Amino acid sequence: MSFDPSRHSPLTRTDWEPDDARAAIAEIVADAEASFDPETYWPSHPQEDGLPDGMAGLYFGAAGVLWAMDLLQREGAAAHRLEIPALLPRLLDRLRFQFAGFARMSSIDPERPSLLMGDPPVLLMMIRAGDDDAADELFARLSSGAELPVLELMWGSAGAMIACRFAADLTGEARWRGPFETMAGRLLAELEETADGPIWTQHLYGQVRRFLGPVHGFAGNVLGLLAGWDWLCEAQRTQIREAVDATLPARAIRSPEGVNWPPVVEPDDETRLVQYCHGAPGMLTALACPQLRSAATAPLFEAAGELTWRAGPLAKGSNLCHGTGGNGFAFLKLHALTGDVIWRDRARAFAMTAIDQCRAARAEHGRGRYTLWTGDIGIACYLHECLRGTARFPTIDVF
């Protein structure tokens, strides 16, 4: 079997209830607003592995929650009374202080313009609020970091490349293409030919690994390249397509349930995770797009969707990175790619279970989980996509 049944749980309900999805979004945003402190932001959660209160970053801190609250309000999905632009200068300082500490512990260059852990998201939010100085500062950050080791999405150039694209969209300026092209060239130059297809090697957390998933590995680096697809030359696009066509089949774990992928390329890895950060849902959500659909990948994408469905919701909870909501995004991506309503309906079934999981966890712990990628507001974004009929993964596809 290509997944571990003990990590999964049955669907709690399957009938789509859009009014309940809207109510759940409103509950999550109202709880986040009520629990916000302008000095200390939000408390940590017992499931966050001992993280302190008051985290500031995009992945598991205040920047992610504020970004999502702003998106949901801008798009009419929820209302709140926080004056987010006024909070950003202090948040930027807090985030930079925290990032320096995390970078030292993780052997990451503290000057790196990291997307999920560093300051570019707050600078992007400031740009949206009309701060021209923030645009110049972000451009300098992205340009100066273009020569650092490429790494992956969370800490490395793939995330910085996505930030370049968001900045271009926000400002309408052409200058962001320059650092993107520099990073894309270096990233593609470090793509190694192996018996398992072209792969990147990550020197991360004191280890040398060849990860496959979107947060730390192959799929995440491809995400960075996809962000500026129209900025790449045809030879680069061909290289990417050929790499995906070779690597995905080579490392696919096939079973009667469908197709999965291990977290790392190493053949002795027998881990059978089925979640966004590692496994079929993340590979699908990152790579199931028209640019990469081919005779080699199309059947793998659908088989990976089947495996995600058969595995069921994640027992760990409702979140995006390693929970039911993140897995549901795989179905939204397949619906967008194929137009087949079965994937939309499966996404909505996972959404209803994610609502139940989120509410049960809030009742158990007496409070919400205030992070974007690992907490409740990410589920609100997922529910919003289910209601819209779109497949924009937060802070990767939309900012």
XYZ file of C-alpha atoms in Angstrom:
399
model
C 0.000 0.000 0.000
C 1.394 3.417 -0.963
C -0.023 5.255 2.080
C -0.300 4.671 5.819
C -3.995 4.267 6.775
C -3.240 5.180 10.396
C -2.509 8.760 9.283
C -5.973 9.186 7.764
C -9.589 9.273 8.903
C -12.998 8.878 7.246
C -14.956 11.751 5.769
C -17.347 13.171 8.344
C -19.831 14.296 5.679
C -19.858 14.572 1.901
C -22.782 16.831 0.961
C -21.590 20.315 0.002
C -23.123 23.023 2.188
C -22.020 26.417 0.843
C -23.781 28.347 3.605
C -21.844 26.379 6.221
C -18.608 27.049 4.333
C -19.364 30.780 4.422
C -20.231 30.537 8.113
C -16.969 28.711 8.839
C -14.946 31.415 7.070
C -16.715 34.093 9.118
C -16.100 32.131 12.357
C -12.393 31.756 11.661
C -11.875 35.416 10.760
C -13.935 36.640 13.730
C -11.968 34.397 16.102
C -8.654 35.638 14.680
C -9.739 39.264 15.060
C -10.946 38.734 18.632
C -7.715 36.989 19.631
C -5.348 39.513 18.046
C -3.066 41.634 20.223
C -1.266 44.528 18.459
C 1.824 43.990 20.630
C 2.081 40.209 20.794
C -0.015 39.178 17.740
C -1.378 35.686 18.373
C -0.608 32.925 20.871
C 1.039 29.769 19.685
C -0.919 26.528 19.614
C -0.253 23.244 21.439
C 0.112 21.519 18.052
C 2.898 23.866 16.903
C 5.715 21.815 18.460
C 6.706 24.289 21.138
C 6.854 27.466 19.045
C 6.689 30.608 21.206
C 3.813 33.077 21.135
C 3.983 36.076 18.836
C 5.493 34.533 15.710
C 5.618 37.040 12.848
C 6.297 35.153 9.609
C 4.173 34.058 6.682
C 4.316 30.297 7.214
C 3.356 30.092 10.900
C 3.016 33.662 12.110
C 1.172 36.961 12.046
C 2.144 37.919 8.478
C 0.304 34.877 7.112
C -2.814 35.448 9.181
C -2.978 39.160 8.342
C -2.372 38.468 4.652
C -5.228 35.940 4.576
C -7.601 38.222 6.501
C -6.836 40.973 4.001
C -7.396 38.683 1.002
C -10.710 37.394 2.356
C -11.907 40.929 3.058
C -10.766 42.277 -0.324
C -12.661 39.494 -2.083
C -15.825 39.855 -0.005
C -15.570 36.555 1.848
C -15.272 37.982 5.380
C -15.080 41.286 7.219
C -12.817 42.469 10.038
C -11.800 45.782 11.613
C -8.015 45.432 11.785
C -6.079 48.305 10.192
C -3.536 46.041 8.556
C -1.356 48.663 6.764
C -0.699 50.415 10.083
C 0.553 47.145 11.606
C 3.107 46.356 8.901
C 6.183 48.487 9.816
C 6.414 47.008 13.313
C 5.640 43.529 11.951
C 8.527 43.896 9.509
C 10.963 44.678 12.324
C 9.673 41.800 14.437
C 9.894 39.364 11.546
C 13.452 40.328 10.691
C 14.535 39.827 14.293
C 12.903 36.404 14.453
C 14.189 35.358 11.025
C 17.775 36.075 12.053
C 17.375 33.654 14.947
C 15.740 30.943 12.856
C 18.351 31.361 10.139
C 21.201 30.861 12.615
C 19.578 27.704 14.012
C 18.922 26.364 10.512
C 22.310 27.250 8.978
C 20.588 29.674 6.568
C 22.177 32.930 5.428
C 20.390 35.624 7.504
C 20.363 37.960 4.477
C 18.349 35.503 2.407
C 15.055 36.914 1.030
C 12.982 33.883 2.025
C 9.308 33.783 1.010
C 7.748 31.557 3.657
C 10.028 32.464 6.550
C 11.509 35.885 5.714
C 10.492 39.497 5.080
C 9.433 39.642 1.371
C 5.749 38.925 2.146
C 5.502 41.879 4.536
C 7.246 44.120 2.009
C 4.752 42.898 -0.616
C 1.882 43.772 1.718
C 3.398 47.228 2.195
C 3.649 47.632 -1.583
C -0.034 46.766 -1.872
C -0.724 49.464 0.729
C 1.064 52.027 -1.493
C 4.539 52.161 0.071
C 6.976 52.950 -2.767
C 9.982 52.670 -0.453
C 8.997 49.082 0.299
C 9.138 48.279 -3.421
C 12.688 49.627 -3.698
C 13.725 47.776 -0.546
C 12.263 44.499 -1.771
C 13.945 44.884 -5.138
C 17.294 45.391 -3.423
C 16.678 42.352 -1.196
C 15.758 40.077 -4.088
C 18.630 41.300 -6.243
C 21.254 40.910 -3.521
C 20.029 37.410 -2.662
C 20.093 36.135 -6.225
C 23.614 34.715 -5.830
C 22.937 32.759 -2.620
C 22.602 28.939 -2.745
C 19.370 28.014 -4.534
C 17.944 25.590 -1.910
C 14.120 25.295 -2.213
C 10.728 27.019 -1.775
C 10.619 27.713 1.972
C 14.055 29.302 2.362
C 15.503 29.543 -1.119
C 15.397 31.094 -4.556
C 12.174 29.376 -5.664
C 10.260 31.385 -3.086
C 12.135 34.565 -3.978
C 11.224 34.013 -7.636
C 7.547 33.812 -6.696
C 7.987 37.071 -4.777
C 9.409 38.660 -7.961
C 6.262 37.737 -9.848
C 3.932 39.025 -7.154
C 5.900 42.289 -7.027
C 5.633 42.679 -10.801
C 1.887 42.135 -10.628
C 1.476 44.646 -7.788
C 3.654 47.393 -9.256
C 3.301 46.859 -13.006
C 7.081 47.365 -13.289
C 9.401 45.382 -15.554
C 12.435 45.550 -13.250
C 11.443 42.410 -11.294
C 12.187 40.257 -14.306
C 15.933 40.824 -13.870
C 16.418 39.095 -10.480
C 13.933 36.409 -11.511
C 15.930 35.561 -14.629
C 19.177 35.457 -12.644
C 17.711 33.043 -10.111
C 15.996 30.939 -12.777
C 19.239 30.548 -14.694
C 21.115 29.433 -11.586
C 18.310 27.088 -10.541
C 18.205 25.352 -13.918
C 21.989 25.142 -14.019
C 21.943 23.174 -10.751
C 19.418 20.618 -12.008
C 21.412 17.366 -11.930
C 20.904 14.452 -14.309
C 20.445 11.247 -12.285
C 19.105 7.739 -12.765
C 15.868 9.031 -11.202
C 15.571 11.907 -13.661
C 16.794 15.489 -13.215
C 16.861 16.413 -9.490
C 18.020 19.264 -7.260
C 20.108 18.587 -4.152
C 19.265 20.537 -0.990
C 21.919 21.426 1.592
C 19.455 22.141 4.374
C 19.414 21.934 8.181
C 22.885 20.418 8.193
C 21.876 17.605 5.835
C 22.280 16.873 2.147
C 19.015 15.524 0.727
C 17.168 15.368 -2.567
C 13.590 16.234 -1.656
C 10.701 15.844 -4.109
C 7.821 17.833 -2.606
C 6.741 21.473 -2.941
C 8.001 22.881 0.348
C 11.585 21.632 0.282
C 12.269 19.959 -3.047
C 11.839 19.356 -6.752
C 8.185 20.404 -7.052
C 8.785 23.615 -5.107
C 11.649 24.639 -7.370
C 9.452 24.000 -10.400
C 6.795 26.203 -8.760
C 9.286 29.044 -8.673
C 9.987 28.609 -12.363
C 6.293 28.378 -13.215
C 5.710 31.743 -11.509
C 7.627 33.455 -14.319
C 6.851 31.029 -17.139
C 6.375 33.847 -19.641
C 9.759 35.290 -18.595
C 11.600 32.071 -19.514
C 12.997 31.317 -22.954
C 11.695 28.329 -24.887
C 14.834 26.293 -24.188
C 14.289 26.761 -20.447
C 10.629 25.772 -20.698
C 11.621 22.660 -22.631
C 14.198 21.769 -19.981
C 11.555 22.060 -17.255
C 8.976 19.996 -19.138
C 11.522 17.282 -19.879
C 12.652 17.207 -16.254
C 9.093 16.793 -14.976
C 8.312 14.151 -17.609
C 11.372 12.149 -16.527
C 11.410 12.601 -12.747
C 7.739 12.128 -11.894
C 7.421 8.673 -13.521
C 10.833 7.559 -12.274
C 10.007 8.128 -8.594
C 6.273 7.363 -8.683
C 5.098 4.686 -6.245
C 2.361 2.793 -8.064
C -0.247 0.683 -6.283
C -3.869 -0.418 -6.775
C -4.899 2.706 -4.826
C -3.151 5.073 -7.237
C 0.188 6.907 -7.368
C 2.222 8.483 -4.597
C 5.731 9.926 -4.307
C 8.182 9.595 -1.396
C 9.487 12.688 0.393
C 13.023 12.167 -0.946
C 14.611 10.575 -3.994
C 16.784 8.158 -2.007
C 15.545 4.652 -2.863
C 15.718 3.409 0.740
C 13.052 5.897 1.839
C 9.869 3.937 2.528
C 7.849 6.843 3.972
C 4.274 6.871 2.699
C 3.068 10.390 3.458
C 0.012 11.740 1.617
C -0.065 15.467 2.337
C 0.864 18.776 0.738
C 4.421 19.045 1.999
C 5.334 15.460 1.092
C 3.411 13.086 -1.151
C 0.861 12.986 -3.950
C -1.328 15.982 -2.960
C 1.584 18.412 -2.950
C 3.059 17.073 -6.174
C -0.357 17.490 -7.792
C -1.039 20.937 -6.384
C 2.372 22.179 -7.528
C 2.640 20.529 -10.925
C -0.840 19.745 -12.299
C -1.052 22.676 -14.695
C -1.447 23.109 -18.461
C 2.241 23.969 -18.934
C 3.307 20.566 -17.560
C 0.477 18.324 -18.700
C 1.775 15.689 -21.109
C 1.351 12.066 -22.094
C 3.791 11.195 -19.302
C 2.249 13.285 -16.518
C -1.519 13.331 -17.188
C -2.180 9.730 -16.076
C 0.066 10.222 -13.038
C -1.855 13.332 -12.002
C -5.198 11.526 -12.117
C -3.821 8.434 -10.363
C -2.371 10.669 -7.646
C -5.790 12.273 -7.243
C -7.331 8.823 -6.821
C -4.807 7.906 -4.156
C -5.459 11.166 -2.291
C -9.193 10.436 -2.346
C -8.827 6.810 -1.262
C -6.450 7.716 1.548
C -9.058 10.141 2.891
C -8.762 13.195 5.142
C -5.700 13.499 7.325
C -6.205 12.524 10.955
C -3.685 15.204 11.961
C -6.186 17.978 11.294
C -7.535 20.463 8.794
C -4.525 22.604 7.840
C -2.837 23.252 4.495
C 0.712 21.988 4.889
C -0.060 18.583 6.378
C -3.825 18.452 6.775
C -7.123 17.855 5.018
C -7.371 21.308 3.449
C -3.998 21.008 1.765
C -4.969 17.630 0.330
C -8.233 19.099 -0.938
C -6.304 21.574 -3.057
C -5.110 18.647 -5.178
C -8.708 18.059 -6.235
C -9.241 21.749 -6.999
C -6.146 21.696 -9.220
C -7.387 18.601 -11.057
C -10.787 20.209 -11.570
C -9.114 23.311 -13.000
C -6.912 21.177 -15.252
C -9.468 18.644 -16.515
C -12.865 20.292 -16.033
C -14.153 17.023 -14.526
C -16.686 17.844 -11.792
C -15.775 14.720 -9.804
C -12.669 16.538 -8.593
C -14.662 19.622 -7.593
C -17.087 17.437 -5.649
C -14.254 15.625 -3.906
C -12.649 18.933 -2.974
C -15.917 20.058 -1.437
C -16.307 16.786 0.484
C -12.856 17.301 1.977
C -13.874 20.895 2.740
C -16.831 19.788 4.856
C -14.624 17.411 6.838
C -12.004 20.153 7.246
C -14.702 22.414 8.740
C -15.630 19.714 11.232
C -11.972 19.095 12.121
C -11.312 22.805 12.591
C -14.324 23.274 14.849
C -13.522 20.149 16.876
C -9.942 21.312 17.445
C -11.139 24.781 18.505
C -13.541 23.189 20.997
C -10.851 20.834 22.323
C -8.195 23.503 22.832
C -10.488 26.412 23.659
C -8.981 28.592 20.926
C -8.099 28.690 17.266
C -4.801 27.948 15.567
C -3.514 31.271 14.276
C -1.244 30.489 11.344
C -1.737 30.395 7.587
C 0.003 27.214 6.476
C -0.639 25.138 9.605
C -3.741 26.766 11.097
C -7.340 27.811 10.707
C -7.056 30.818 8.389
C -5.579 28.577 5.698
C -8.770 26.516 5.827
C -10.788 29.701 5.403
C -8.795 30.357 2.213
C -9.452 26.792 1.016
C -13.183 27.139 1.658
C -13.119 30.433 -0.249
C -11.576 28.664 -3.260
C -14.212 25.923 -3.075
C -16.940 28.562 -3.092
C -15.309 30.462 -5.996
C -14.601 27.308 -7.987
C -10.924 28.246 -8.316
C -7.666 26.613 -7.253
C -5.355 29.371 -5.987
C -3.082 28.015 -3.284
C -2.472 30.833 -0.757
C 0.755 32.835 -1.189
C 1.889 30.568 -4.054
C -0.776 31.207 -6.683
C -2.274 34.386 -5.223
C -1.009 37.236 -3.062
